[in-house]
XYZ file of N, CA and C in Angstrom:
474
model
N -8.961 -20.385 -2.478
C -8.544 -19.230 -2.561
C -8.629 -19.040 -1.305
N -7.234 -18.291 -0.607
C -7.026 -17.961 0.606
C -7.800 -16.592 1.185
N -8.322 -16.788 2.421
C -9.304 -15.770 3.206
C -7.768 -14.850 3.505
N -7.930 -13.369 3.444
C -6.968 -12.820 4.360
C -8.335 -11.391 4.984
N -7.533 -11.564 6.649
C -8.380 -10.843 7.122
C -7.368 -9.783 8.111
N -8.140 -8.506 8.204
C -7.410 -7.783 9.612
C -8.031 -8.060 10.602
N -7.030 -8.203 11.700
C -7.838 -8.573 13.187
C -6.933 -7.556 13.717
N -7.669 -6.281 14.993
C -6.871 -5.371 15.623
C -5.989 -6.296 16.934
N -4.880 -5.781 16.951
C -4.201 -6.339 17.835
C -4.890 -6.311 19.450
N -4.356 -7.430 20.162
C -4.265 -7.015 21.172
C -3.200 -6.595 22.071
N -3.126 -6.472 23.490
C -1.958 -6.058 24.094
C -0.465 -7.087 23.869
N -0.510 -8.083 23.847
C 0.277 -8.944 23.826
C 0.438 -9.231 22.748
N -0.113 -8.920 21.448
C 0.208 -8.897 20.020
C 0.454 -7.669 20.152
N 0.509 -6.378 20.431
C 1.033 -5.723 20.086
C 2.291 -5.350 20.715
N 2.349 -5.895 21.780
C 4.146 -6.121 22.633
C 5.044 -6.975 21.506
N 4.445 -8.041 21.050
C 5.350 -8.948 20.073
C 5.498 -7.707 18.904
N 4.733 -7.192 18.126
C 4.877 -6.481 17.287
C 5.942 -5.653 17.491
N 5.651 -4.778 18.622
C 7.107 -3.772 18.653
C 8.166 -4.171 18.764
N 8.246 -5.574 19.495
C 9.425 -5.880 19.795
C 10.097 -6.800 18.143
N 9.319 -6.711 17.158
C 9.984 -7.111 15.897
C 9.815 -5.991 15.206
N 9.359 -4.632 15.609
C 9.163 -3.620 14.512
C 10.320 -2.737 14.839
N 10.659 -2.517 16.015
C 11.750 -1.718 16.338
C 12.943 -2.041 15.438
N 13.747 -3.200 15.068
C 14.717 -4.036 14.362
C 14.392 -3.640 12.754
N 12.942 -3.764 12.639
C 13.019 -3.698 11.011
C 12.850 -2.440 10.403
N 12.176 -1.544 11.807
C 12.127 0.239 11.501
C 13.633 0.693 11.431
N 14.876 -0.068 12.380
C 16.094 0.396 12.404
C 17.121 0.119 11.163
N 16.204 -0.954 10.461
C 17.280 -1.364 9.146
C 16.631 -0.586 8.200
N 15.607 -0.158 8.158
C 15.476 0.666 7.151
C 15.657 2.093 7.670
N 15.898 2.719 8.673
C 16.589 3.817 8.903
C 18.254 4.081 8.404
N 19.023 2.680 8.892
C 20.074 2.694 9.090
C 20.310 2.480 7.403
N 19.474 2.089 6.378
C 19.809 2.210 4.766
C 19.375 3.601 4.265
N 18.462 4.223 5.010
C 18.001 5.556 4.271
C 19.009 7.093 4.885
N 19.244 6.783 6.435
C 19.959 7.586 6.638
C 21.329 7.488 7.400
N 21.618 6.400 7.059
C 23.410 5.984 6.932
C 23.611 5.910 8.544
N 22.644 5.543 9.033
C 23.723 5.678 10.404
C 23.748 4.009 11.164
N 24.802 3.900 12.276
C 25.315 2.481 12.719
C 24.080 1.921 12.938
N 24.157 0.495 12.962
C 22.987 -0.379 13.622
C 22.605 0.139 15.065
N 23.401 0.386 16.145
C 22.929 0.874 17.690
C 22.166 2.214 17.656
N 22.452 3.276 16.807
C 22.291 4.527 16.595
C 20.884 4.108 15.910
N 20.538 3.683 15.253
C 19.413 3.314 14.215
C 18.442 2.657 15.369
N 18.887 1.224 16.295
C 18.075 0.734 16.867
C 17.449 1.849 17.981
N 18.310 3.093 18.842
C 17.891 3.929 19.673
C 17.041 4.364 18.984
N 17.438 4.918 17.755
C 16.495 6.188 16.540
C 15.142 5.812 16.762
N 15.126 4.214 16.449
C 13.684 3.783 15.608
C 12.679 3.239 17.176
N 13.490 2.966 18.352
C 12.900 2.908 19.675
C 12.033 4.052 20.197
N 13.164 5.151 20.045
C 12.834 6.617 20.043
C 11.337 6.940 19.478
N 11.666 6.991 18.115
C 10.522 7.175 17.373
C 9.191 6.922 17.787
N 9.028 5.213 17.529
C 8.162 4.662 18.156
C 7.331 5.263 19.240
N 8.251 5.024 20.355
C 7.502 5.463 21.705
C 6.911 7.103 21.255
N 7.526 7.933 20.703
C 6.892 9.207 20.554
C 5.333 9.203 19.464
N 5.534 8.569 18.379
C 4.318 7.949 17.851
C 3.392 7.429 18.685
N 3.511 6.601 19.145
C 2.593 5.538 20.100
C 2.676 5.555 21.874
N 2.655 6.709 22.194
C 2.859 6.832 23.339
C 2.268 6.258 24.652
N 1.028 5.923 24.213
C -0.011 4.830 24.886
C 0.017 3.613 24.453
N 0.984 3.264 23.718
C 0.957 1.859 23.292
C -0.071 1.340 22.178
N -0.793 0.468 22.311
C -1.983 0.209 21.826
C -2.775 0.780 21.833
N -2.937 1.699 23.018
C -4.234 2.347 23.087
C -3.937 3.743 22.689
N -3.034 4.195 21.767
C -2.981 5.669 21.675
C -3.807 5.962 20.542
N -4.516 7.062 20.781
C -5.714 7.256 19.849
C -5.726 7.790 18.415
N -6.303 7.319 17.617
C -6.473 7.163 16.608
C -5.746 5.974 15.650
N -4.536 5.647 16.657
C -3.662 4.570 15.751
C -4.786 3.306 15.890
N -4.843 2.484 14.988
C -5.259 1.213 14.570
C -4.089 0.460 14.112
N -3.658 -0.664 15.073
C -2.785 -2.274 14.342
C -3.314 -3.054 14.397
N -2.960 -3.859 13.317
C -3.758 -4.801 13.057
C -2.798 -6.257 12.705
N -3.105 -7.437 13.170
C -2.465 -8.718 12.375
C -3.152 -8.738 11.090
N -2.147 -9.299 10.191
C -2.799 -9.735 8.620
C -2.837 -11.266 9.077
N -4.301 -11.578 8.630
C -4.374 -13.324 9.069
C -4.920 -14.043 7.716
N -4.026 -15.057 7.363
C -4.216 -15.651 6.078
C -4.827 -17.281 6.911
N -5.827 -17.720 6.839
C -6.142 -18.977 7.135
C -5.772 -19.695 8.474
N -5.988 -18.376 9.540
C -5.567 -18.654 10.646
C -3.965 -18.606 11.343
N -3.416 -18.202 10.107
C -1.680 -17.732 10.048
C -1.536 -16.659 10.218
N -0.656 -15.809 11.153
C 0.079 -14.262 11.159
C 1.118 -14.348 9.753
N 0.273 -13.561 8.721
C 1.376 -13.226 7.774
C 1.836 -11.623 7.747
N 1.508 -11.148 8.752
C 1.976 -9.716 8.376
C 1.205 -8.844 9.421
N 1.508 -7.288 9.312
C 0.866 -5.945 10.228
C 0.486 -5.171 9.356
N -0.169 -4.134 9.825
C -0.788 -3.108 9.359
C -0.764 -2.375 10.459
N -0.509 -0.699 10.237
C -0.649 0.502 11.400
C -0.810 1.632 10.563
N -2.101 1.978 10.688
C -2.733 3.272 10.334
C -3.066 3.951 11.403
N -3.020 5.120 11.092
C -3.211 6.384 12.017
C -4.857 7.176 11.203
N -5.629 7.367 12.250
C -6.722 7.907 11.315
C -7.061 9.389 12.159
N -7.233 10.696 11.170
C -7.440 11.945 11.770
C -9.141 12.261 11.121
N -10.088 11.564 12.510
C -11.235 11.827 12.245
C -12.194 13.194 11.966
N -11.247 14.265 12.436
C -11.502 15.694 12.408
C -11.418 16.197 10.510
N -10.262 15.662 10.617
C -9.796 16.161 8.673
C -9.713 14.862 7.824
N -10.536 13.822 8.126
C -11.137 12.995 7.491
C -9.956 12.096 6.511
N -8.640 12.105 7.543
C -7.418 11.626 6.415
C -6.833 10.598 7.287
N -6.308 9.938 6.582
C -5.420 8.638 7.278
C -3.798 8.366 6.985
N -3.339 8.047 7.770
C -1.632 7.753 7.382
C -1.403 6.339 7.355
N -0.857 5.762 6.505
C -0.153 4.304 6.707
C 1.054 4.291 7.560
N 1.391 3.994 8.403
C 2.751 3.688 9.100
C 3.394 2.592 8.549
N 2.719 1.662 8.286
C 3.363 0.175 8.086
C 2.254 -0.714 7.675
N 2.382 -1.119 6.374
C 2.345 -2.698 5.961
C 3.354 -3.618 6.014
N 3.556 -4.768 6.664
C 4.552 -5.497 6.274
C 3.892 -6.988 6.194
N 4.031 -7.385 5.223
C 4.088 -8.984 4.874
C 5.083 -10.041 4.933
N 5.015 -10.813 6.036
C 5.988 -11.699 5.386
C 7.006 -12.218 4.320
N 8.350 -12.040 4.300
C 8.818 -12.376 2.957
C 8.084 -13.655 2.374
N 8.162 -14.789 2.802
C 7.370 -15.776 1.922
C 6.155 -15.922 1.580
N 5.435 -14.362 1.665
C 4.334 -14.421 1.352
C 3.883 -13.425 0.526
N 5.128 -12.454 -0.070
C 5.171 -10.942 -0.721
C 4.886 -11.850 -2.298
N 4.452 -11.050 -3.245
C 4.608 -11.273 -4.422
C 3.693 -11.966 -4.959
N 2.618 -12.024 -4.255
C 1.658 -13.149 -4.674
C 0.223 -12.333 -4.235
N 0.285 -10.999 -4.511
C -0.918 -10.447 -4.383
C -1.815 -9.685 -3.228
N -0.929 -10.277 -2.076
C -1.195 -10.347 -0.463
C -1.372 -8.969 -0.146
N -0.414 -8.004 -0.391
C -0.111 -6.856 -0.271
C -1.089 -6.086 -0.753
N -1.524 -6.353 -1.960
C -2.460 -5.716 -2.532
C -4.063 -6.114 -1.972
N -4.164 -7.115 -1.786
C -5.675 -7.604 -0.805
C -5.869 -6.663 0.555
N -4.356 -6.498 1.132
C -4.290 -5.793 2.263
C -4.812 -4.197 2.268
N -4.143 -3.870 1.435
C -4.465 -2.578 0.675
C -5.731 -2.363 0.833
N -6.617 -3.218 -0.208
C -8.068 -2.804 -0.163
C -8.767 -3.163 0.699
N -8.323 -4.022 1.954
C -9.293 -4.284 2.893
C -8.937 -3.203 3.921
N -7.873 -2.168 4.073
C -7.320 -1.081 4.676
C -8.609 -0.080 3.998
N -8.261 0.191 2.427
C -9.474 1.210 2.081
C -10.864 0.972 2.293
N -11.495 -0.339 2.701
C -12.885 -0.628 2.653
C -13.033 0.103 3.827
N -12.302 -0.705 5.225
C -12.191 0.157 6.360
C -12.389 1.737 6.496
N -11.168 2.629 5.871
C -11.290 4.086 5.693
C -12.518 4.380 4.872
N -13.155 4.004 4.124
C -14.155 4.134 3.753
C -15.466 4.289 4.570
N -15.721 3.026 5.206
C -16.643 2.603 6.156
C -16.297 3.834 7.384
N -15.191 4.339 7.504
C -14.979 5.352 8.523
C -15.081 6.511 7.764
N -15.305 6.699 7.006
C -15.818 8.372 6.151
C -14.518 9.068 6.052
N -13.513 8.351 5.928
C -11.913 8.396 5.756
C -11.548 9.299 4.049
N -11.472 10.732 3.979
C -11.491 11.085 2.350
C -9.805 10.817 1.566
N -8.972 10.825 2.405
C -7.570 10.370 1.845
C -6.685 9.466 2.643
N -6.120 8.838 2.082
C -5.144 7.973 2.181
C -3.797 7.873 2.284
N -2.867 8.587 2.799
C -1.620 8.814 2.600
C -0.402 7.920 3.234
N 0.785 8.171 2.772
C 1.858 7.575 3.180
C 3.202 7.787 2.894
N 4.046 7.394 2.911
C 5.622 7.379 2.691
C 6.161 6.252 2.550
N 6.970 6.198 1.356
C 7.822 5.082 0.914
C 9.250 5.122 0.943
N 9.886 4.478 1.471
C 11.370 4.813 1.465
C 12.016 4.499 -0.086
N 12.747 5.520 -0.212
C 13.454 5.315 -1.839
C 13.914 4.266 -1.988
N 14.476 3.403 -1.281
C 15.104 1.731 -1.541
C 14.010 0.547 -1.513
N 12.635 1.185 -1.517
C 11.723 0.134 -1.450
C 10.739 0.023 -2.823
N 11.666 -0.251 -3.767
C 10.847 -0.397 -4.877
C 9.872 -1.193 -5.636
N 9.589 -2.200 -4.806
C 8.585 -3.077 -4.738
C 6.890 -2.333 -4.298
N 7.152 -1.887 -3.088
C 6.226 -1.109 -2.431
C 5.771 -0.169 -3.214
N 6.802 0.762 -3.802
C 6.285 2.138 -4.680
C 5.556 1.591 -5.595
N 5.872 0.639 -6.308
C 5.422 -0.083 -7.477
C 3.800 -0.518 -7.273
N 3.749 -1.262 -6.115
C 2.261 -1.661 -5.441
C 1.591 -0.165 -5.168
N 2.247 0.513 -4.479
C 1.068 1.642 -4.475
C 0.984 2.538 -5.583
N 1.774 2.558 -7.050
C 1.530 3.137 -7.525
C 0.274 2.530 -8.709
N 0.506 1.309 -8.575
C -0.370 0.640 -9.384
C -1.675 0.183 -8.827
N -2.366 0.817 -7.329
C -3.213 0.811 -7.138
C -3.657 2.079 -6.585
N -3.533 2.925 -7.352
C -3.957 4.290 -7.379
C -3.204 5.423 -6.848
N -1.961 5.231 -6.111
C -1.231 6.252 -5.077
C -0.732 7.274 -5.972
N -0.747 8.689 -5.920
C 0.148 9.489 -6.493
C 1.259 10.175 -5.748
N 2.313 10.388 -6.361
C 3.341 11.561 -5.862
C 2.446 12.817 -5.467
N 2.913 13.382 -3.889
C 2.488 14.380 -3.704
C 3.539 15.402 -3.374
N 4.935 14.794 -3.180
C 5.855 15.300 -3.067
C 7.248 14.335 -2.850
N 8.096 14.543 -3.288
C 9.784 13.784 -2.787
C 10.315 14.485 -1.801
N 10.951 14.103 -0.842
C 12.018 14.055 -0.143
C 13.439 13.602 -0.536
N 14.268 14.558 -0.524
C 15.312 14.161 -0.752
C 16.751 14.581 -0.069
N 17.424 13.669 0.050
C 18.766 14.185 1.081
C 19.974 14.001 0.554
N 21.029 14.819 0.820
C 22.812 14.532 0.593
C 23.292 14.338 1.821
N 23.780 13.467 1.868
C 24.924 13.553 3.254
C 26.400 14.455 2.810
N 26.464 15.041 4.267
C 27.498 16.154 3.833
C 28.487 15.574 4.939
N 29.855 15.669 4.547
C 30.941 15.497 5.417
C 31.362 16.806 5.864
N 30.806 17.047 7.128
C 31.601 18.515 8.014
C 33.517 18.408 8.138
N 34.202 19.093 7.596
C 35.315 19.340 8.236
C 35.325 19.267 9.520
N 36.065 18.537 10.319
C 36.538 18.742 11.662
C 37.656 19.748 12.229
């Protein structure tokens, strides 16, 4: 049995994470908002800077490496609002070769345990429409739909 742990990122690990997060996030943006690659990369970089203005030291934001048997297999980024007792999952990312083996489910359990220890009462997240695998995981482990964002792209007349 492989043991999975969450380890808080240090500054060097955070810098590595952000370098890899920008193109991953840009790809999701490009798929969902239909932007070209360069604009999606700029958009992703700006959004991450806005969300994490103090980087790894941004208050309320916790960034973790997902470690299995001393090997980095993914990342977790959550935000905790201690006043409202709510949390938001910005990202759970498991490297492709480790997916479909219950690792995402185990990581979500570890996050829930951490949140319960912190007396957090709600765990929220957003899932992109194209991400059927994540949607199934979240539904299976007890997340409920509380709203659905929808979009229709328009072609303005020039």
